[in-house]
């Protein structure tokens, strides 16, 4: 990772730059308005709703709706700061926990006040992040008991039911739904599982109410691939992807993998796509966790899709038969396409699976694999067809399943 910077009109109002300090700089956080009293929780909740803050964990669910649902549930709630990034191409959550732990903890204590929770947890797998959070907790003990819970890193470990299961002492693997954590979560209590960027933005909204619209309307985005430097950027929603590509050295890109591995591949027209949930969804993609991987013109999208599905198949929790068989079949078939072994009916088989498989697993892993196949066929049908009978040079090597093509180190 070689860069962390803001593209906001005034970087002082974002999460990456001043005034909020990094690491254990408690004095800087306090000077910027951090840990300010909350005399009227309802007023902050109304502000969160008014500016339309959406969750930053991937789904983009309205934060105020989630907070109110937990607040109104029966029984004393629990709040969880979820910092377990499963997407190999995303670094924002680990960066925040390592460098802005007080900002995340401030947001966690505000979420507790908004929901009436009496206990909190910070959930993560990253050792440096855990150390930074523990140091911050020691510097300023929170208003409520907060535990740091470690999990083994995996693609599915950050899924909300996996978070609850691990905190309760089990493995970090998803469970069937319902119930969802807001109904019955940690210890059976209504539980708010909130992404750490979401919580950090709640903290800034409280400390700097005049900047509420700007704070709610910006995203932390990890950009990688296409031969340019990998960077963590804070950017205003709606910024065209071509701006991000050009400013970060990815201007030669011929395509983009959206939203980590969840948003699928996008070819012609990707430069004009706006960086926001609605715009990308309308184009058949997804913002997800805000990770964008650019493909060079010489990169083969078939190879990228084959590697991504192989990684997802390897990361399956192996609890749902349809996920094990579905991701395995997609990975095997796309691997065969990459090797030039596709038959006349291979594309149609992939297309049928991409329609039938989504929604059938306990988490979104199977959906991500199916969407990768669907978008490959939708945006690159000629490239898929060209692999019948012969592999292209970019697909000559065996398909790895370790996700190394998409992995970005934390700055």
Short mmCIF file of N, CA, C and O in Angstrom, two decimals, residues 108-222:
data_model
loop_
_atom_site.label_atom_id
_atom_site.label_comp_id
_atom_site.label_asym_id
_atom_site.label_seq_id
_atom_site.Cartn_x
_atom_site.Cartn_y
_atom_site.Cartn_z
N UNK A 108 -18.92 3.81 18.63
CA UNK A 108 -19.53 2.67 19.32
C UNK A 108 -20.28 3.11 20.57
O UNK A 108 -21.40 2.65 20.84
N UNK A 109 -19.69 4.05 21.34
CA UNK A 109 -20.38 4.49 22.56
C UNK A 109 -21.61 5.32 22.20
O UNK A 109 -22.63 5.29 22.91
N UNK A 110 -21.58 6.03 21.06
CA UNK A 110 -22.77 6.77 20.60
C UNK A 110 -23.86 5.79 20.17
O UNK A 110 -25.04 6.00 20.47
N UNK A 111 -23.47 4.73 19.45
CA UNK A 111 -24.45 3.72 19.05
C UNK A 111 -25.08 3.07 20.27
O UNK A 111 -26.29 2.77 20.27
N UNK A 112 -24.30 2.87 21.32
CA UNK A 112 -24.85 2.32 22.56
C UNK A 112 -25.85 3.28 23.18
O UNK A 112 -26.93 2.86 23.65
N UNK A 113 -25.52 4.57 23.18
CA UNK A 113 -26.45 5.56 23.73
C UNK A 113 -27.73 5.65 22.91
O UNK A 113 -28.83 5.80 23.45
N UNK A 114 -27.61 5.54 21.60
CA UNK A 114 -28.79 5.63 20.72
C UNK A 114 -29.71 4.43 20.84
O UNK A 114 -30.92 4.55 20.63
N UNK A 115 -29.15 3.28 21.15
CA UNK A 115 -29.96 2.06 21.22
C UNK A 115 -30.30 1.64 22.65
O UNK A 115 -31.13 0.76 22.84
N UNK A 116 -29.63 2.24 23.64
CA UNK A 116 -29.82 1.83 25.02
C UNK A 116 -29.02 0.61 25.41
O UNK A 116 -29.32 -0.05 26.41
N UNK A 117 -27.97 0.30 24.64
CA UNK A 117 -27.16 -0.88 24.92
C UNK A 117 -26.31 -0.68 26.17
O UNK A 117 -25.86 0.43 26.46
N UNK A 118 -26.07 -1.77 26.86
CA UNK A 118 -25.25 -1.71 28.06
C UNK A 118 -23.93 -2.42 27.91
O UNK A 118 -23.14 -2.47 28.85
N UNK A 119 -23.67 -2.96 26.72
CA UNK A 119 -22.41 -3.69 26.51
C UNK A 119 -22.01 -3.58 25.04
O UNK A 119 -22.86 -3.53 24.16
N UNK A 120 -20.69 -3.52 24.81
CA UNK A 120 -20.19 -3.43 23.45
C UNK A 120 -19.03 -4.37 23.19
O UNK A 120 -18.37 -4.86 24.13
N UNK A 121 -18.81 -4.66 21.92
CA UNK A 121 -17.70 -5.51 21.50
C UNK A 121 -17.06 -4.88 20.26
O UNK A 121 -17.74 -4.30 19.41
N UNK A 122 -15.74 -5.01 20.15
CA UNK A 122 -15.02 -4.70 18.92
C UNK A 122 -14.54 -6.02 18.36
O UNK A 122 -13.79 -6.76 19.02
N UNK A 123 -14.98 -6.34 17.16
CA UNK A 123 -14.76 -7.65 16.56
C UNK A 123 -13.79 -7.49 15.39
O UNK A 123 -14.02 -6.67 14.49
N UNK A 124 -12.72 -8.28 15.38
CA UNK A 124 -11.68 -8.14 14.36
C UNK A 124 -10.80 -9.37 14.33
O UNK A 124 -10.89 -10.24 15.19
N UNK A 125 -9.92 -9.43 13.33
CA UNK A 125 -8.92 -10.50 13.27
C UNK A 125 -7.51 -9.95 13.19
O UNK A 125 -6.55 -10.67 13.42
N UNK A 126 -7.37 -8.68 12.86
CA UNK A 126 -6.08 -8.05 12.60
C UNK A 126 -5.36 -7.74 13.91
O UNK A 126 -5.86 -6.97 14.74
N UNK A 127 -4.15 -8.31 14.12
CA UNK A 127 -3.43 -8.14 15.38
C UNK A 127 -3.04 -6.69 15.66
O UNK A 127 -3.23 -6.20 16.77
N UNK A 128 -2.48 -5.94 14.67
CA UNK A 128 -2.17 -4.53 14.95
C UNK A 128 -3.41 -3.71 15.29
O UNK A 128 -3.35 -2.80 16.13
N UNK A 129 -4.52 -4.01 14.66
CA UNK A 129 -5.76 -3.30 14.98
C UNK A 129 -6.20 -3.60 16.41
O UNK A 129 -6.62 -2.71 17.15
N UNK A 130 -6.09 -4.86 16.81
CA UNK A 130 -6.47 -5.23 18.17
C UNK A 130 -5.60 -4.51 19.20
O UNK A 130 -6.11 -4.02 20.23
N UNK A 131 -4.31 -4.40 18.92
CA UNK A 131 -3.42 -3.70 19.82
C UNK A 131 -3.78 -2.22 19.93
O UNK A 131 -3.80 -1.65 21.03
N UNK A 132 -4.08 -1.59 18.79
CA UNK A 132 -4.44 -0.17 18.79
C UNK A 132 -5.73 0.07 19.57
O UNK A 132 -5.86 1.05 20.32
N UNK A 133 -6.72 -0.81 19.39
CA UNK A 133 -8.00 -0.65 20.08
C UNK A 133 -7.82 -0.84 21.58
O UNK A 133 -8.37 -0.08 22.39
N UNK A 134 -7.06 -1.84 21.98
CA UNK A 134 -6.84 -2.07 23.41
C UNK A 134 -6.11 -0.88 24.05
O UNK A 134 -6.41 -0.49 25.18
N UNK A 135 -5.16 -0.31 23.33
CA UNK A 135 -4.46 0.86 23.85
C UNK A 135 -5.42 2.03 24.01
O UNK A 135 -5.39 2.76 25.02
N UNK A 136 -6.29 2.22 23.03
CA UNK A 136 -7.27 3.31 23.10
C UNK A 136 -8.25 3.10 24.26
O UNK A 136 -8.62 4.06 24.95
N UNK A 137 -8.66 1.86 24.47
CA UNK A 137 -9.57 1.57 25.60
C UNK A 137 -8.89 1.85 26.94
O UNK A 137 -9.53 2.34 27.88
N UNK A 138 -7.60 1.56 27.01
CA UNK A 138 -6.88 1.82 28.25
C UNK A 138 -6.69 3.32 28.48
O UNK A 138 -6.73 3.78 29.63
N UNK A 139 -6.49 4.07 27.40
CA UNK A 139 -6.31 5.52 27.53
C UNK A 139 -7.57 6.22 28.00
O UNK A 139 -7.50 7.16 28.79
N UNK A 140 -8.69 5.75 27.48
CA UNK A 140 -9.96 6.37 27.88
C UNK A 140 -10.99 5.26 28.06
O UNK A 140 -11.67 4.87 27.10
N UNK A 141 -11.12 4.74 29.25
CA UNK A 141 -12.11 3.68 29.49
C UNK A 141 -13.50 4.16 29.08
O UNK A 141 -13.91 5.27 29.41
N UNK A 142 -14.24 3.36 28.34
CA UNK A 142 -15.54 3.78 27.82
C UNK A 142 -16.62 3.80 28.89
O UNK A 142 -16.43 3.32 30.01
N UNK A 143 -17.75 4.40 28.51
CA UNK A 143 -18.89 4.50 29.42
C UNK A 143 -19.56 3.15 29.67
O UNK A 143 -20.32 3.00 30.62
N UNK A 144 -19.31 2.19 28.80
CA UNK A 144 -19.91 0.87 28.93
C UNK A 144 -18.81 -0.17 28.77
O UNK A 144 -17.77 0.12 28.17
N UNK A 145 -19.00 -1.38 29.30
CA UNK A 145 -17.99 -2.42 29.12
C UNK A 145 -17.82 -2.76 27.64
O UNK A 145 -18.81 -2.97 26.92
N UNK A 146 -16.59 -2.79 27.16
CA UNK A 146 -16.28 -3.11 25.77
C UNK A 146 -15.21 -4.19 25.73
O UNK A 146 -14.13 -4.02 26.32
N UNK A 147 -15.50 -5.29 25.06
CA UNK A 147 -14.54 -6.38 24.88
C UNK A 147 -13.98 -6.35 23.46
O UNK A 147 -14.69 -5.96 22.51
N UNK A 148 -12.74 -6.76 23.32
CA UNK A 148 -12.13 -6.96 22.00
C UNK A 148 -12.16 -8.45 21.71
O UNK A 148 -11.59 -9.25 22.47
N UNK A 149 -12.82 -8.83 20.63
CA UNK A 149 -12.99 -10.24 20.28
C UNK A 149 -12.25 -10.53 18.98
O UNK A 149 -12.52 -9.90 17.96
N UNK A 150 -11.32 -11.47 19.03
CA UNK A 150 -10.55 -11.85 17.85
C UNK A 150 -11.20 -13.05 17.16
O UNK A 150 -11.75 -13.94 17.80
N UNK A 151 -11.09 -13.05 15.84
CA UNK A 151 -11.55 -14.18 15.04
C UNK A 151 -10.45 -14.55 14.05
O UNK A 151 -9.57 -13.75 13.76
N UNK A 152 -10.51 -15.77 13.55
CA UNK A 152 -9.63 -16.15 12.46
C UNK A 152 -10.15 -15.50 11.18
O UNK A 152 -11.33 -15.56 10.87
N UNK A 153 -9.23 -14.87 10.43
CA UNK A 153 -9.65 -14.16 9.23
C UNK A 153 -10.18 -15.12 8.17
O UNK A 153 -9.58 -16.18 7.91
N UNK A 154 -11.29 -14.78 7.58
CA UNK A 154 -11.83 -15.50 6.43
C UNK A 154 -12.81 -14.59 5.71
O UNK A 154 -13.22 -13.56 6.24
N UNK A 155 -13.22 -14.99 4.52
CA UNK A 155 -14.14 -14.17 3.74
C UNK A 155 -15.49 -14.03 4.44
O UNK A 155 -16.13 -12.99 4.37
N UNK A 156 -15.92 -15.06 5.15
CA UNK A 156 -17.25 -15.05 5.76
C UNK A 156 -17.25 -14.64 7.22
O UNK A 156 -18.32 -14.49 7.82
N UNK A 157 -16.07 -14.43 7.82
CA UNK A 157 -16.02 -14.17 9.26
C UNK A 157 -16.68 -12.86 9.66
O UNK A 157 -17.06 -12.69 10.82
N UNK A 158 -16.81 -11.91 8.74
CA UNK A 158 -17.42 -10.64 9.06
C UNK A 158 -18.92 -10.58 8.80
O UNK A 158 -19.56 -9.55 9.08
N UNK A 159 -19.50 -11.66 8.29
CA UNK A 159 -20.96 -11.70 8.10
C UNK A 159 -21.62 -11.62 9.47
O UNK A 159 -21.14 -12.20 10.44
N UNK A 160 -22.71 -10.89 9.57
CA UNK A 160 -23.23 -10.51 10.88
C UNK A 160 -23.59 -11.69 11.78
O UNK A 160 -23.37 -11.64 13.00
N UNK A 161 -24.11 -12.77 11.23
CA UNK A 161 -24.42 -13.91 12.10
C UNK A 161 -23.15 -14.66 12.49
O UNK A 161 -23.09 -15.27 13.56
N UNK A 162 -22.12 -14.61 11.64
CA UNK A 162 -20.83 -15.20 12.00
C UNK A 162 -20.19 -14.40 13.14
O UNK A 162 -19.56 -14.97 14.03
N UNK A 163 -20.38 -13.07 13.10
CA UNK A 163 -19.87 -12.21 14.17
C UNK A 163 -20.51 -12.60 15.50
O UNK A 163 -19.82 -12.80 16.52
N UNK A 164 -21.82 -12.73 15.51
CA UNK A 164 -22.54 -13.11 16.73
C UNK A 164 -22.10 -14.48 17.22
O UNK A 164 -21.84 -14.69 18.42
N UNK A 165 -21.99 -15.41 16.31
CA UNK A 165 -21.63 -16.78 16.69
C UNK A 165 -20.24 -16.82 17.33
O UNK A 165 -20.02 -17.53 18.32
N UNK A 166 -19.29 -16.05 16.77
CA UNK A 166 -17.94 -16.04 17.34
C UNK A 166 -17.92 -15.36 18.70
O UNK A 166 -17.25 -15.84 19.63
N UNK A 167 -18.61 -14.23 18.86
CA UNK A 167 -18.64 -13.54 20.14
C UNK A 167 -19.24 -14.44 21.22
O UNK A 167 -18.84 -14.41 22.39
N UNK A 168 -20.20 -15.27 20.82
CA UNK A 168 -20.82 -16.20 21.77
C UNK A 168 -19.98 -17.43 22.04
O UNK A 168 -20.41 -18.35 22.74
N UNK A 169 -18.77 -17.47 21.46
CA UNK A 169 -17.86 -18.57 21.76
C UNK A 169 -17.78 -19.64 20.70
O UNK A 169 -17.03 -20.62 20.86
N UNK A 170 -18.51 -19.50 19.61
CA UNK A 170 -18.49 -20.50 18.55
C UNK A 170 -17.55 -20.13 17.43
O UNK A 170 -16.78 -19.17 17.53
N UNK A 171 -17.60 -20.86 16.32
CA UNK A 171 -16.76 -20.53 15.17
C UNK A 171 -17.32 -19.32 14.42
O UNK A 171 -18.52 -19.03 14.49
N UNK A 172 -16.46 -18.61 13.71
CA UNK A 172 -16.88 -17.43 12.95
C UNK A 172 -17.47 -17.86 11.62
O UNK A 172 -16.90 -17.60 10.55
N UNK A 173 -18.62 -18.51 11.69
CA UNK A 173 -19.30 -19.02 10.51
C UNK A 173 -20.75 -18.56 10.54
O UNK A 173 -21.37 -18.49 11.61
N UNK A 174 -21.33 -18.25 9.37
CA UNK A 174 -22.72 -17.77 9.33
C UNK A 174 -23.70 -18.82 9.81
O UNK A 174 -23.44 -20.03 9.76
N UNK A 175 -24.85 -18.34 10.25
CA UNK A 175 -25.95 -19.22 10.62
C UNK A 175 -27.17 -18.88 9.77
O UNK A 175 -27.24 -17.81 9.15
N UNK A 176 -28.13 -19.78 9.77
CA UNK A 176 -29.35 -19.56 9.00
C UNK A 176 -30.14 -18.39 9.58
O UNK A 176 -30.11 -18.14 10.79
N UNK A 177 -30.86 -17.71 8.73
CA UNK A 177 -31.68 -16.57 9.14
C UNK A 177 -33.10 -16.77 8.64
O UNK A 177 -33.28 -17.26 7.52
N UNK A 178 -34.15 -16.37 9.43
CA UNK A 178 -34.08 -15.73 10.73
C UNK A 178 -33.70 -16.72 11.85
O UNK A 178 -33.70 -17.92 11.59
N UNK A 179 -33.41 -16.16 13.08
CA UNK A 179 -33.47 -14.73 13.42
C UNK A 179 -32.21 -14.01 12.97
O UNK A 179 -31.14 -14.61 12.86
N UNK A 180 -32.34 -12.72 12.75
CA UNK A 180 -31.20 -11.86 12.48
C UNK A 180 -30.72 -11.26 13.80
O UNK A 180 -31.46 -11.24 14.78
N UNK A 181 -29.49 -10.76 13.82
CA UNK A 181 -28.95 -10.25 15.09
C UNK A 181 -29.80 -9.18 15.75
O UNK A 181 -29.85 -9.13 16.99
N UNK A 182 -30.50 -8.33 14.99
CA UNK A 182 -31.32 -7.31 15.63
C UNK A 182 -32.50 -7.93 16.38
O UNK A 182 -33.08 -7.30 17.28
N UNK A 183 -32.84 -9.17 16.04
CA UNK A 183 -33.90 -9.88 16.76
C UNK A 183 -33.33 -10.69 17.91
O UNK A 183 -33.86 -10.65 19.03
N UNK A 184 -32.30 -11.45 17.63
CA UNK A 184 -31.66 -12.28 18.65
C UNK A 184 -30.21 -12.45 18.26
O UNK A 184 -29.89 -13.20 17.33
N UNK A 185 -29.33 -11.74 18.96
CA UNK A 185 -27.92 -11.75 18.61
C UNK A 185 -27.06 -12.29 19.74
O UNK A 185 -27.26 -13.41 20.21
N UNK A 186 -26.09 -11.49 20.18
CA UNK A 186 -25.14 -11.92 21.20
C UNK A 186 -25.88 -12.27 22.49
O UNK A 186 -26.63 -11.46 23.04
N UNK A 187 -25.72 -13.50 22.94
CA UNK A 187 -26.39 -13.95 24.15
C UNK A 187 -27.90 -13.93 24.06
O UNK A 187 -28.59 -13.91 25.09
N UNK A 188 -28.44 -13.91 22.85
CA UNK A 188 -29.88 -13.85 22.65
C UNK A 188 -30.45 -12.44 22.69
O UNK A 188 -31.66 -12.25 22.51
N UNK A 189 -29.60 -11.43 22.92
CA UNK A 189 -30.08 -10.05 23.02
C UNK A 189 -30.16 -9.39 21.65
O UNK A 189 -29.41 -9.76 20.73
N UNK A 190 -31.04 -8.41 21.48
CA UNK A 190 -31.03 -7.63 20.24
C UNK A 190 -29.64 -7.01 20.05
O UNK A 190 -29.10 -6.41 20.97
N UNK A 191 -29.07 -7.17 18.86
CA UNK A 191 -27.68 -6.78 18.66
C UNK A 191 -27.52 -5.93 17.41
O UNK A 191 -27.99 -6.30 16.33
N UNK A 192 -26.83 -4.80 17.57
CA UNK A 192 -26.44 -3.97 16.44
C UNK A 192 -25.04 -4.38 16.01
O UNK A 192 -24.09 -4.25 16.78
N UNK A 193 -24.91 -4.91 14.81
CA UNK A 193 -23.60 -5.21 14.23
C UNK A 193 -23.34 -4.13 13.19
O UNK A 193 -23.95 -4.12 12.13
N UNK A 194 -22.44 -3.19 13.52
CA UNK A 194 -22.20 -2.03 12.68
C UNK A 194 -20.76 -2.01 12.20
O UNK A 194 -19.82 -2.22 12.97
N UNK A 195 -20.58 -1.75 10.92
CA UNK A 195 -19.26 -1.62 10.34
C UNK A 195 -18.50 -0.46 11.00
O UNK A 195 -19.08 0.55 11.36
N UNK A 196 -17.19 -0.61 11.14
CA UNK A 196 -16.42 0.41 11.86
C UNK A 196 -16.41 1.76 11.13
O UNK A 196 -16.36 2.81 11.78
N UNK A 197 -16.47 1.76 9.79
CA UNK A 197 -16.55 3.05 9.10
C UNK A 197 -17.88 3.73 9.39
O UNK A 197 -17.93 4.96 9.55
N UNK A 198 -18.95 2.97 9.46
CA UNK A 198 -20.25 3.54 9.82
C UNK A 198 -20.18 4.21 11.18
O UNK A 198 -20.65 5.34 11.36
N UNK A 199 -19.58 3.53 12.15
CA UNK A 199 -19.47 4.09 13.49
C UNK A 199 -18.58 5.32 13.51
O UNK A 199 -18.87 6.31 14.20
N UNK A 200 -17.49 5.30 12.76
CA UNK A 200 -16.61 6.47 12.69
C UNK A 200 -17.36 7.67 12.14
O UNK A 200 -17.19 8.80 12.61
N UNK A 201 -18.20 7.44 11.14
CA UNK A 201 -18.95 8.56 10.56
C UNK A 201 -20.01 9.08 11.53
O UNK A 201 -20.28 10.28 11.57
N UNK A 202 -20.59 8.21 12.33
CA UNK A 202 -21.53 8.67 13.36
C UNK A 202 -20.80 9.57 14.35
O UNK A 202 -21.32 10.60 14.79
N UNK A 203 -19.57 9.20 14.72
CA UNK A 203 -18.80 10.02 15.65
C UNK A 203 -18.52 11.40 15.07
O UNK A 203 -18.61 12.42 15.77
N UNK A 204 -18.17 11.47 13.80
CA UNK A 204 -17.89 12.78 13.18
C UNK A 204 -19.17 13.59 13.03
O UNK A 204 -19.17 14.81 13.21
N UNK A 205 -20.28 12.92 12.72
CA UNK A 205 -21.56 13.62 12.63
C UNK A 205 -21.90 14.30 13.95
O UNK A 205 -22.43 15.42 13.98
N UNK A 206 -21.59 13.62 15.06
CA UNK A 206 -21.88 14.20 16.37
C UNK A 206 -20.92 15.34 16.70
O UNK A 206 -21.34 16.37 17.24
N UNK A 207 -19.65 15.16 16.38
CA UNK A 207 -18.65 16.17 16.71
C UNK A 207 -18.74 17.40 15.81
O UNK A 207 -18.45 18.51 16.24
N UNK A 208 -19.15 17.21 14.55
CA UNK A 208 -19.16 18.31 13.58
C UNK A 208 -20.52 18.33 12.86
O UNK A 208 -20.61 17.97 11.67
N UNK A 209 -21.57 18.71 13.53
CA UNK A 209 -22.91 18.65 12.93
C UNK A 209 -23.06 19.50 11.67
O UNK A 209 -23.88 19.17 10.80
N UNK A 210 -22.29 20.57 11.55
CA UNK A 210 -22.39 21.40 10.36
C UNK A 210 -21.88 20.69 9.11
O UNK A 210 -22.19 21.10 7.99
N UNK A 211 -21.09 19.66 9.30
CA UNK A 211 -20.54 18.91 8.17
C UNK A 211 -21.29 17.60 7.93
O UNK A 211 -20.79 16.72 7.23
N UNK A 212 -22.49 17.47 8.49
CA UNK A 212 -23.19 16.18 8.47
C UNK A 212 -23.40 15.66 7.05
O UNK A 212 -23.17 14.48 6.77
N UNK A 213 -23.85 16.52 6.14
CA UNK A 213 -24.14 16.05 4.78
C UNK A 213 -22.86 15.58 4.08
O UNK A 213 -22.88 14.56 3.37
N UNK A 214 -21.77 16.30 4.29
CA UNK A 214 -20.50 15.90 3.67
C UNK A 214 -20.01 14.57 4.23
O UNK A 214 -19.58 13.69 3.48
N UNK A 215 -20.10 14.42 5.55
CA UNK A 215 -19.63 13.19 6.19
C UNK A 215 -20.45 11.99 5.73
O UNK A 215 -19.91 10.92 5.44
N UNK A 216 -21.76 12.15 5.65
CA UNK A 216 -22.62 11.04 5.23
C UNK A 216 -22.49 10.73 3.75
O UNK A 216 -22.77 9.60 3.33
N UNK A 217 -22.07 11.72 2.97
CA UNK A 217 -22.03 11.55 1.52
C UNK A 217 -20.65 11.23 0.97
O UNK A 217 -20.39 11.46 -0.22
N UNK A 218 -19.75 10.73 1.80
CA UNK A 218 -18.42 10.35 1.33
C UNK A 218 -18.13 8.91 1.69
O UNK A 218 -18.75 8.33 2.58
N UNK A 219 -17.16 8.33 0.98
CA UNK A 219 -16.83 6.92 1.17
C UNK A 219 -15.32 6.74 1.23
O UNK A 219 -14.57 7.45 0.56
N UNK A 220 -14.89 5.77 2.02
CA UNK A 220 -13.52 5.28 1.95
C UNK A 220 -13.48 4.18 0.89
O UNK A 220 -14.26 3.24 0.94
N UNK A 221 -12.56 4.33 -0.05
CA UNK A 221 -12.49 3.42 -1.19
C UNK A 221 -11.07 2.91 -1.35
O UNK A 221 -10.11 3.69 -1.31
N UNK A 222 -10.92 1.61 -1.53
CA UNK A 222 -9.62 1.01 -1.80
C UNK A 222 -9.50 0.76 -3.30
O UNK A 222 -10.33 0.05 -3.88
#
